[in-house]
Short mmCIF file of C-alpha atoms in Angstrom, two decimals:
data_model
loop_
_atom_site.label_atom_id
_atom_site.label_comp_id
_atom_site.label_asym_id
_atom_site.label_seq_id
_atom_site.Cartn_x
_atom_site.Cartn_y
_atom_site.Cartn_z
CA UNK A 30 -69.08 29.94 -82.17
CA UNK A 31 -72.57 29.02 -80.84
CA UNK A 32 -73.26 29.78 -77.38
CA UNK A 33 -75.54 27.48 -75.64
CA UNK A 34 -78.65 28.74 -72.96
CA UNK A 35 -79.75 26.57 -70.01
CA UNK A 36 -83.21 25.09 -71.10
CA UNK A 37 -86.07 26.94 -69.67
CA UNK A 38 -88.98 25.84 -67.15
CA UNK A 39 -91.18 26.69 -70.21
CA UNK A 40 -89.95 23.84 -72.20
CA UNK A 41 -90.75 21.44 -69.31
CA UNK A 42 -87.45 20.54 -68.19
CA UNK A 43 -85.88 22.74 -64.84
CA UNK A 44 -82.94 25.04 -65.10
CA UNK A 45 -79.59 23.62 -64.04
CA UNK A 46 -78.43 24.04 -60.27
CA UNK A 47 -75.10 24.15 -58.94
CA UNK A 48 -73.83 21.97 -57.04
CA UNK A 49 -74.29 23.93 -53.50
CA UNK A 50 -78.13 24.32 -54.34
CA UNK A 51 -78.37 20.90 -55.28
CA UNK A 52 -76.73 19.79 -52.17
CA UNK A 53 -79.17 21.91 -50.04
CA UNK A 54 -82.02 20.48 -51.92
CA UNK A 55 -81.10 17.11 -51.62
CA UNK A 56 -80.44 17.24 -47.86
CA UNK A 57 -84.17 19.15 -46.92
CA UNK A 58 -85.14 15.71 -48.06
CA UNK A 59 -84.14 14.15 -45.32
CA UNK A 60 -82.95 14.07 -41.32
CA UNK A 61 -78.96 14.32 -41.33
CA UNK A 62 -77.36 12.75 -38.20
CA UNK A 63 -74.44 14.25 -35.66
CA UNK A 64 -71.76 11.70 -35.22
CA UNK A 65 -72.51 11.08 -31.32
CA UNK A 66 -75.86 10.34 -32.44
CA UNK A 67 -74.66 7.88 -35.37
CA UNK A 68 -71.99 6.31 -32.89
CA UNK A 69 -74.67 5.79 -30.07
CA UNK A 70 -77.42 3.79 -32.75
CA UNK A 71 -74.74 1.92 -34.53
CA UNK A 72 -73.90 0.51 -30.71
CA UNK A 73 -77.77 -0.23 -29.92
CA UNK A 74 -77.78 -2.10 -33.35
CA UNK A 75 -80.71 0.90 -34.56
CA UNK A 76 -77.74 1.92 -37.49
CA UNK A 77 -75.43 0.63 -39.99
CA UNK A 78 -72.34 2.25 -40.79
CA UNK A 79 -71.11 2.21 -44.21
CA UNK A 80 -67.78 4.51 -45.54
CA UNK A 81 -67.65 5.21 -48.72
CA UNK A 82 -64.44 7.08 -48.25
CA UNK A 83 -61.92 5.58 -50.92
CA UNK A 84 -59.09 3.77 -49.87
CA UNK A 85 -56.46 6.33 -49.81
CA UNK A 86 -58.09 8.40 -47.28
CA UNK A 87 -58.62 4.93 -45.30
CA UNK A 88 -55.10 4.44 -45.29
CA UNK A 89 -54.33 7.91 -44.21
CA UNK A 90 -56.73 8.57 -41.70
CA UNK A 91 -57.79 5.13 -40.00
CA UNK A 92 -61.48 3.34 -40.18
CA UNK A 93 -64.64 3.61 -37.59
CA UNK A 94 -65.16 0.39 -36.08
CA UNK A 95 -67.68 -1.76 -37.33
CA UNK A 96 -68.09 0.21 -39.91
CA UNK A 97 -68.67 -1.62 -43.50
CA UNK A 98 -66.88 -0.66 -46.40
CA UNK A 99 -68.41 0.23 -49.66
CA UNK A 100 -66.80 1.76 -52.25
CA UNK A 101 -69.16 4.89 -53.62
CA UNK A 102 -69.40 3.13 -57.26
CA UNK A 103 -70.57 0.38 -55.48
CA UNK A 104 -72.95 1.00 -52.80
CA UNK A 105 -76.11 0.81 -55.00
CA UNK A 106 -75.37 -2.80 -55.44
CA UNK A 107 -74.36 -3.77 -52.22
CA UNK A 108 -77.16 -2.10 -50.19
CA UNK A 109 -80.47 -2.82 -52.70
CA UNK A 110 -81.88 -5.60 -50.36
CA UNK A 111 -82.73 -6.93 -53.75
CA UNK A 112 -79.79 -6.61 -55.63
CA UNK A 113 -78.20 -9.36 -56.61
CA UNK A 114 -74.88 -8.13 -55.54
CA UNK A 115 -76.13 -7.07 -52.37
CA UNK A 116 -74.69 -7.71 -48.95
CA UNK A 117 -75.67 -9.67 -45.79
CA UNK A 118 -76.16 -6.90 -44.13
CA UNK A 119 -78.94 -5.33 -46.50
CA UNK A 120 -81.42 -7.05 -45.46
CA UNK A 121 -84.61 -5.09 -46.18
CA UNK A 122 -85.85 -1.77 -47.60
CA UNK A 123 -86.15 -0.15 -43.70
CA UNK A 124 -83.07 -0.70 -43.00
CA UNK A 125 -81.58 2.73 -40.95
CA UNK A 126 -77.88 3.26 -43.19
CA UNK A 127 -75.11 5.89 -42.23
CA UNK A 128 -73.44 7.04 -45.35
CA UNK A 129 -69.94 7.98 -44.29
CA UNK A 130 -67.50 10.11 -46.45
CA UNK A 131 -64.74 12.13 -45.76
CA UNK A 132 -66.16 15.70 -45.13
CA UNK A 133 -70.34 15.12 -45.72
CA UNK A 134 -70.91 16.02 -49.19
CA UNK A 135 -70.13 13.46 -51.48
CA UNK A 136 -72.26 10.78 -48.67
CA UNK A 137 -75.44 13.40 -49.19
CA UNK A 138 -75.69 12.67 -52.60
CA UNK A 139 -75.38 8.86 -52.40
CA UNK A 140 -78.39 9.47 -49.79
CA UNK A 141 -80.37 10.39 -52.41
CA UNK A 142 -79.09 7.91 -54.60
CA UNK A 143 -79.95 4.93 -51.68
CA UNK A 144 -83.50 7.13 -51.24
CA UNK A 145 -84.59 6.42 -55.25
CA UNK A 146 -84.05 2.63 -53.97
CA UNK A 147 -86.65 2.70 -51.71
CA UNK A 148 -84.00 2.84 -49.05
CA UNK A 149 -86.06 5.75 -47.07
CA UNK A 150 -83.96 5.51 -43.77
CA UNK A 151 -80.70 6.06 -45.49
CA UNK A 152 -78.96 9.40 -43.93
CA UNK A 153 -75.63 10.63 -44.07
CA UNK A 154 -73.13 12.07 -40.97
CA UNK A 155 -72.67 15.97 -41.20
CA UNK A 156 -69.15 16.66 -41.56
CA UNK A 157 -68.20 12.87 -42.39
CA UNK A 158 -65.45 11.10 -41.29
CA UNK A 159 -63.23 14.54 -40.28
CA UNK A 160 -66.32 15.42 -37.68
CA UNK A 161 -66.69 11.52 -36.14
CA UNK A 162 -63.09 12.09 -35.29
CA UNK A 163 -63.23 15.64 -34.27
CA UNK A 164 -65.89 14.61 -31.58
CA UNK A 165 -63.33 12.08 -30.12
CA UNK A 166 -65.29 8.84 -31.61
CA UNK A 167 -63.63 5.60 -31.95
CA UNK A 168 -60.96 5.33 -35.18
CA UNK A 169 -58.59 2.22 -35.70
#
């Protein structure tokens, strides 16, 4: 049986992470926002919204209003302002985008994802949907 090694920084490519490290290096790229803070600039029209959560947890748990819904395999395509898939709302590259998921991981990595876009004001809400509603924020 042959056991494989992780490749090493000497061949040029970088050791694996796990997934916590690679969470915590993703997110020092960028400001993360509180959910009072996210509610407050989607209301002044400084932030849009987007949940990724998928449907299920939708049903279950109720929507933010306002918020736009993009499934995660799809918000790539909907957000590039250039895309041709994209959405009304993505109107340009400065655009300032709330990734909402359920807890605040899975939206940290589509930040980074939206970030390699040229999508530079993307953030995400720490503790996701669970912490908007937690802080007594607005859920139909």
């Amino acid at each position: 049986m042959a056991v494989s090694t992780p490749v090493s920084a000497n061949d040029g490519d970088q050791l694996p992470v796990g997934i916590d490290e690679l969470l915590e290096r993703v997110r020092a790229a960028y400001e993360r926002i509180e959910p009072q803070e996210a509610y407050e600039a989607a209301r002044a029209g400084d932030a849009l919204l987007v949940d990724i959560r998928y449907a299920a947890l939708r049903e279950r748990d109720g929507l933010i209003p306002g918020a736009l819904v993009v499934e995660r395999n799809e918000l790539e395509w909907r957000l590039d302002p250039q895309g041709s898939h994209r959405l009304p709302e993505a109107t340009s590259r400065g655009l300032r985008i709330v990734v909402i998921c359920n807890e605040g991981y899975a939206s940290s990595l589509a930040v980074q994802s939206l970030h390699q876009l040229g999508l530079r004001r993307a953030t995400d809400l720490v503790g996701g949907f669970q912490a908007w509603r937690g802080a007594g924020l607005p859920v139909e």
